[in-house]
mmCIF file with all atom_site columns, N, CA and C in Angstrom:
data_model
loop_
_atom_site.group_PDB
_atom_site.id
_atom_site.type_symbol
_atom_site.label_atom_id
_atom_site.label_alt_id
_atom_site.label_comp_id
_atom_site.label_asym_id
_atom_site.label_entity_id
_atom_site.label_seq_id
_atom_site.pdbx_PDB_ins_code
_atom_site.Cartn_x
_atom_site.Cartn_y
_atom_site.Cartn_z
_atom_site.occupancy
_atom_site.B_iso_or_equiv
_atom_site.pdbx_formal_charge
_atom_site.auth_seq_id
_atom_site.auth_comp_id
_atom_site.auth_asym_id
_atom_site.auth_atom_id
_atom_site.pdbx_PDB_model_num
ATOM 1   N N  . MET A 1 1  ? 94.697  -5.209  -12.383 1.00 54.00 ? 1  MET A N  1
ATOM 2   C CA . MET A 1 1  ? 94.233  -4.783  -11.136 1.00 54.00 ? 1  MET A CA 1
ATOM 3   C C  . MET A 1 1  ? 93.510  -6.086  -10.429 1.00 54.00 ? 1  MET A C  1
ATOM 4   N N  . TRP A 1 2  ? 92.777  -6.892  -11.085 1.00 61.00 ? 2  TRP A N  1
ATOM 5   C CA . TRP A 1 2  ? 92.071  -8.199  -10.629 1.00 61.00 ? 2  TRP A CA 1
ATOM 6   C C  . TRP A 1 2  ? 93.197  -9.104  -10.047 1.00 61.00 ? 2  TRP A C  1
ATOM 7   N N  . LYS A 1 3  ? 94.344  -9.173  -10.958 1.00 70.00 ? 3  LYS A N  1
ATOM 8   C CA . LYS A 1 3  ? 95.247  -10.205 -10.387 1.00 70.00 ? 3  LYS A CA 1
ATOM 9   C C  . LYS A 1 3  ? 95.957  -9.600  -9.161  1.00 70.00 ? 3  LYS A C  1
ATOM 10  N N  . TYR A 1 4  ? 96.312  -8.195  -8.996  1.00 69.00 ? 4  TYR A N  1
ATOM 11  C CA . TYR A 1 4  ? 96.664  -7.817  -7.844  1.00 69.00 ? 4  TYR A CA 1
ATOM 12  C C  . TYR A 1 4  ? 95.837  -8.034  -6.735  1.00 69.00 ? 4  TYR A C  1
ATOM 13  N N  . ASP A 1 5  ? 94.437  -7.900  -6.836  1.00 75.00 ? 5  ASP A N  1
ATOM 14  C CA . ASP A 1 5  ? 93.401  -8.049  -5.638  1.00 75.00 ? 5  ASP A CA 1
ATOM 15  C C  . ASP A 1 5  ? 93.377  -9.583  -5.379  1.00 75.00 ? 5  ASP A C  1
ATOM 16  N N  . PHE A 1 6  ? 93.660  -10.417 -6.313  1.00 70.00 ? 6  PHE A N  1
ATOM 17  C CA . PHE A 1 6  ? 93.573  -11.687 -6.099  1.00 70.00 ? 6  PHE A CA 1
ATOM 18  C C  . PHE A 1 6  ? 94.812  -12.234 -5.190  1.00 70.00 ? 6  PHE A C  1
ATOM 19  N N  . ALA A 1 7  ? 95.991  -11.617 -5.686  1.00 72.00 ? 7  ALA A N  1
ATOM 20  C CA . ALA A 1 7  ? 97.240  -11.996 -4.990  1.00 72.00 ? 7  ALA A CA 1
ATOM 21  C C  . ALA A 1 7  ? 97.305  -11.470 -3.420  1.00 72.00 ? 7  ALA A C  1
ATOM 22  N N  . THR A 1 8  ? 96.653  -10.359 -3.384  1.00 75.00 ? 8  THR A N  1
ATOM 23  C CA . THR A 1 8  ? 96.566  -9.899  -2.040  1.00 75.00 ? 8  THR A CA 1
ATOM 24  C C  . THR A 1 8  ? 95.509  -10.528 -1.168  1.00 75.00 ? 8  THR A C  1
ATOM 25  N N  . ARG A 1 9  ? 94.436  -11.075 -1.812  1.00 76.00 ? 9  ARG A N  1
ATOM 26  C CA . ARG A 1 9  ? 93.387  -11.883 -1.077  1.00 76.00 ? 9  ARG A CA 1
ATOM 27  C C  . ARG A 1 9  ? 94.235  -13.249 -0.564  1.00 76.00 ? 9  ARG A C  1
ATOM 28  N N  . GLN A 1 10 ? 94.881  -13.950 -1.584  1.00 76.00 ? 10 GLN A N  1
ATOM 29  C CA . GLN A 1 10 ? 95.723  -14.991 -1.348  1.00 76.00 ? 10 GLN A CA 1
ATOM 30  C C  . GLN A 1 10 ? 96.596  -14.991 -0.074  1.00 76.00 ? 10 GLN A C  1
ATOM 31  N N  . SER A 1 11 ? 97.364  -13.744 -0.309  1.00 79.00 ? 11 SER A N  1
ATOM 32  C CA . SER A 1 11 ? 98.271  -13.604 0.791   1.00 79.00 ? 11 SER A CA 1
ATOM 33  C C  . SER A 1 11 ? 97.654  -13.434 2.299   1.00 79.00 ? 11 SER A C  1
ATOM 34  N N  . ASN A 1 12 ? 96.512  -12.628 2.160   1.00 82.00 ? 12 ASN A N  1
ATOM 35  C CA . ASN A 1 12 ? 95.908  -12.492 3.256   1.00 82.00 ? 12 ASN A CA 1
ATOM 36  C C  . ASN A 1 12 ? 95.257  -13.688 4.051   1.00 82.00 ? 12 ASN A C  1
ATOM 37  N N  . SER A 1 13 ? 94.654  -14.518 3.213   1.00 85.00 ? 13 SER A N  1
ATOM 38  C CA . SER A 1 13 ? 94.150  -15.783 3.777   1.00 85.00 ? 13 SER A CA 1
ATOM 39  C C  . SER A 1 13 ? 95.375  -16.771 4.177   1.00 85.00 ? 13 SER A C  1
ATOM 40  N N  . CYS A 1 14 ? 96.520  -16.672 3.558   1.00 81.00 ? 14 CYS A N  1
ATOM 41  C CA . CYS A 1 14 ? 97.780  -17.612 4.246   1.00 81.00 ? 14 CYS A CA 1
ATOM 42  C C  . CYS A 1 14 ? 97.985  -17.009 5.424   1.00 81.00 ? 14 CYS A C  1
ATOM 43  N N  . VAL A 1 15 ? 98.097  -15.674 5.804   1.00 86.00 ? 15 VAL A N  1
ATOM 44  C CA . VAL A 1 15 ? 98.634  -15.109 6.869   1.00 86.00 ? 15 VAL A CA 1
ATOM 45  C C  . VAL A 1 15 ? 97.653  -15.700 8.051   1.00 86.00 ? 15 VAL A C  1
ATOM 46  N N  . ILE A 1 16 ? 96.290  -15.448 7.695   1.00 87.00 ? 16 ILE A N  1
ATOM 47  C CA . ILE A 1 16 ? 95.114  -15.692 8.646   1.00 87.00 ? 16 ILE A CA 1
ATOM 48  C C  . ILE A 1 16 ? 95.389  -17.337 8.955   1.00 87.00 ? 16 ILE A C  1
ATOM 49  N N  . PHE A 1 17 ? 95.610  -18.069 7.945   1.00 88.00 ? 17 PHE A N  1
ATOM 50  C CA . PHE A 1 17 ? 95.872  -19.500 8.207   1.00 88.00 ? 17 PHE A CA 1
ATOM 51  C C  . PHE A 1 17 ? 96.867  -19.952 8.990   1.00 88.00 ? 17 PHE A C  1
ATOM 52  N N  . THR A 1 18 ? 97.956  -19.189 8.666   1.00 88.00 ? 18 THR A N  1
ATOM 53  C CA . THR A 1 18 ? 99.242  -19.119 9.685   1.00 88.00 ? 18 THR A CA 1
ATOM 54  C C  . THR A 1 18 ? 98.954  -18.810 11.089  1.00 88.00 ? 18 THR A C  1
ATOM 55  N N  . LEU A 1 19 ? 98.167  -17.780 11.352  1.00 89.00 ? 19 LEU A N  1
ATOM 56  C CA . LEU A 1 19 ? 97.935  -17.400 12.445  1.00 89.00 ? 19 LEU A CA 1
ATOM 57  C C  . LEU A 1 19 ? 97.097  -18.356 13.349  1.00 89.00 ? 19 LEU A C  1
ATOM 58  N N  . PHE A 1 20 ? 96.062  -18.922 12.675  1.00 90.00 ? 20 PHE A N  1
ATOM 59  C CA . PHE A 1 20 ? 95.244  -20.013 13.153  1.00 90.00 ? 20 PHE A CA 1
ATOM 60  C C  . PHE A 1 20 ? 95.980  -20.950 13.618  1.00 90.00 ? 20 PHE A C  1
ATOM 61  N N  . LEU A 1 21 ? 96.844  -21.652 12.810  1.00 88.00 ? 21 LEU A N  1
ATOM 62  C CA . LEU A 1 21 ? 97.693  -22.821 13.234  1.00 88.00 ? 21 LEU A CA 1
ATOM 63  C C  . LEU A 1 21 ? 98.481  -22.427 14.395  1.00 88.00 ? 21 LEU A C  1
ATOM 64  N N  . TYR A 1 22 ? 99.164  -21.326 14.282  1.00 89.00 ? 22 TYR A N  1
ATOM 65  C CA . TYR A 1 22 ? 99.849  -20.887 15.686  1.00 89.00 ? 22 TYR A CA 1
ATOM 66  C C  . TYR A 1 22 ? 99.106  -20.864 16.908  1.00 89.00 ? 22 TYR A C  1
ATOM 67  N N  . PHE A 1 23 ? 97.985  -20.067 16.864  1.00 88.00 ? 23 PHE A N  1
ATOM 68  C CA . PHE A 1 23 ? 97.189  -20.229 17.972  1.00 88.00 ? 23 PHE A CA 1
ATOM 69  C C  . PHE A 1 23 ? 96.842  -21.317 18.460  1.00 88.00 ? 23 PHE A C  1
ATOM 70  N N  . ARG A 1 24 ? 96.470  -22.313 17.494  1.00 87.00 ? 24 ARG A N  1
ATOM 71  C CA . ARG A 1 24 ? 95.987  -23.416 17.941  1.00 87.00 ? 24 ARG A CA 1
ATOM 72  C C  . ARG A 1 24 ? 97.069  -24.301 18.466  1.00 87.00 ? 24 ARG A C  1
ATOM 73  N N  . CYS A 1 25 ? 98.305  -24.295 18.084  1.00 81.00 ? 25 CYS A N  1
ATOM 74  C CA . CYS A 1 25 ? 99.255  -24.816 18.658  1.00 81.00 ? 25 CYS A CA 1
ATOM 75  C C  . CYS A 1 25 ? 99.571  -24.331 20.121  1.00 81.00 ? 25 CYS A C  1
ATOM 76  N N  . LEU A 1 26 ? 99.460  -22.969 20.272  1.00 83.00 ? 26 LEU A N  1
ATOM 77  C CA . LEU A 1 26 ? 99.695  -22.391 21.610  1.00 83.00 ? 26 LEU A CA 1
ATOM 78  C C  . LEU A 1 26 ? 98.522  -22.970 22.423  1.00 83.00 ? 26 LEU A C  1
ATOM 79  N N  . ILE A 1 27 ? 97.518  -23.149 22.154  1.00 81.00 ? 27 ILE A N  1
ATOM 80  C CA . ILE A 1 27 ? 96.296  -23.427 23.107  1.00 81.00 ? 27 ILE A CA 1
ATOM 81  C C  . ILE A 1 27 ? 96.580  -25.057 23.298  1.00 81.00 ? 27 ILE A C  1
ATOM 82  N N  . PHE A 1 28 ? 97.133  -25.678 22.267  1.00 80.00 ? 28 PHE A N  1
ATOM 83  C CA . PHE A 1 28 ? 97.250  -27.206 22.493  1.00 80.00 ? 28 PHE A CA 1
ATOM 84  C C  . PHE A 1 28 ? 98.395  -27.410 23.583  1.00 80.00 ? 28 PHE A C  1
ATOM 85  N N  . CYS A 1 29 ? 99.493  -26.611 23.384  1.00 74.00 ? 29 CYS A N  1
ATOM 86  C CA . CYS A 1 29 ? 100.408 -26.801 24.303  1.00 74.00 ? 29 CYS A CA 1
ATOM 87  C C  . CYS A 1 29 ? 100.142 -26.245 25.749  1.00 74.00 ? 29 CYS A C  1
ATOM 88  N N  . PHE A 1 30 ? 99.338  -25.326 25.820  1.00 74.00 ? 30 PHE A N  1
ATOM 89  C CA . PHE A 1 30 ? 98.869  -24.866 27.118  1.00 74.00 ? 30 PHE A CA 1
ATOM 90  C C  . PHE A 1 30 ? 98.066  -25.872 27.654  1.00 74.00 ? 30 PHE A C  1
ATOM 91  N N  . CYS A 1 31 ? 97.152  -26.380 27.065  1.00 68.00 ? 31 CYS A N  1
ATOM 92  C CA . CYS A 1 31 ? 96.278  -27.456 27.720  1.00 68.00 ? 31 CYS A CA 1
ATOM 93  C C  . CYS A 1 31 ? 97.041  -28.621 28.018  1.00 68.00 ? 31 CYS A C  1
ATOM 94  N N  . SER A 1 32 ? 97.942  -29.040 27.223  1.00 66.00 ? 32 SER A N  1
ATOM 95  C CA . SER A 1 32 ? 98.821  -30.164 27.507  1.00 66.00 ? 32 SER A CA 1
ATOM 96  C C  . SER A 1 32 ? 99.706  -30.023 28.765  1.00 66.00 ? 32 SER A C  1
ATOM 97  N N  . VAL A 1 33 ? 100.240 -28.697 28.861  1.00 64.00 ? 33 VAL A N  1
ATOM 98  C CA . VAL A 1 33 ? 100.961 -28.493 30.194  1.00 64.00 ? 33 VAL A CA 1
ATOM 99  C C  . VAL A 1 33 ? 100.098 -28.463 31.390  1.00 64.00 ? 33 VAL A C  1
ATOM 100 N N  . ASP A 1 34 ? 98.751  -27.766 30.920  1.00 60.00 ? 34 ASP A N  1
ATOM 101 C CA . ASP A 1 34 ? 97.882  -27.827 32.287  1.00 60.00 ? 34 ASP A CA 1
ATOM 102 C C  . ASP A 1 34 ? 97.275  -29.090 32.633  1.00 60.00 ? 34 ASP A C  1
ATOM 103 N N  . THR A 1 35 ? 97.103  -30.132 31.816  1.00 56.00 ? 35 THR A N  1
ATOM 104 C CA . THR A 1 35 ? 96.791  -31.292 32.237  1.00 56.00 ? 35 THR A CA 1
ATOM 105 C C  . THR A 1 35 ? 97.920  -32.484 32.370  1.00 56.00 ? 35 THR A C  1
ATOM 106 N N  . GLY A 1 36 ? 99.058  -31.849 32.310  1.00 55.00 ? 36 GLY A N  1
ATOM 107 C CA . GLY A 1 36 ? 100.147 -32.720 32.411  1.00 55.00 ? 36 GLY A CA 1
ATOM 108 C C  . GLY A 1 36 ? 100.462 -33.605 31.299  1.00 55.00 ? 36 GLY A C  1
ATOM 109 N N  . GLY A 1 37 ? 99.630  -33.363 30.039  1.00 52.00 ? 37 GLY A N  1
ATOM 110 C CA . GLY A 1 37 ? 100.052 -33.999 28.730  1.00 52.00 ? 37 GLY A CA 1
ATOM 111 C C  . GLY A 1 37 ? 99.539  -35.260 28.740  1.00 52.00 ? 37 GLY A C  1
ATOM 112 N N  . VAL A 1 38 ? 98.661  -35.634 29.787  1.00 56.00 ? 38 VAL A N  1
ATOM 113 C CA . VAL A 1 38 ? 98.102  -37.050 29.709  1.00 56.00 ? 38 VAL A CA 1
ATOM 114 C C  . VAL A 1 38 ? 96.980  -37.253 28.989  1.00 56.00 ? 38 VAL A C  1
ATOM 115 N N  . ASP A 1 39 ? 95.900  -36.235 29.117  1.00 56.00 ? 39 ASP A N  1
ATOM 116 C CA . ASP A 1 39 ? 94.700  -36.431 28.328  1.00 56.00 ? 39 ASP A CA 1
ATOM 117 C C  . ASP A 1 39 ? 94.666  -36.252 26.814  1.00 56.00 ? 39 ASP A C  1
ATOM 118 N N  . LEU A 1 40 ? 95.585  -35.408 26.411  1.00 51.00 ? 40 LEU A N  1
ATOM 119 C CA . LEU A 1 40 ? 95.681  -35.099 25.032  1.00 51.00 ? 40 LEU A CA 1
ATOM 120 C C  . LEU A 1 40 ? 96.539  -36.051 24.190  1.00 51.00 ? 40 LEU A C  1
ATOM 121 N N  . VAL A 1 41 ? 97.288  -36.889 24.825  1.00 51.00 ? 41 VAL A N  1
ATOM 122 C CA . VAL A 1 41 ? 97.792  -37.922 24.057  1.00 51.00 ? 41 VAL A CA 1
ATOM 123 C C  . VAL A 1 41 ? 97.004  -38.975 23.525  1.00 51.00 ? 41 VAL A C  1
ATOM 124 N N  . PRO A 1 42 ? 97.099  -39.332 22.160  1.00 51.00 ? 42 PRO A N  1
ATOM 125 C CA . PRO A 1 42 ? 96.225  -40.234 21.701  1.00 51.00 ? 42 PRO A CA 1
ATOM 126 C C  . PRO A 1 42 ? 96.427  -41.636 22.095  1.00 51.00 ? 42 PRO A C  1
#
């Protein structure tokens, strides 16, 4: 049972991390389009 809970927790954190990266990419793309991509280019 403990192994199952651990696997579920790992899976959930992986999904949350993926969603975080996805939304961060969306925000970055939106901001770069909004500013013409000039300000965010290093």
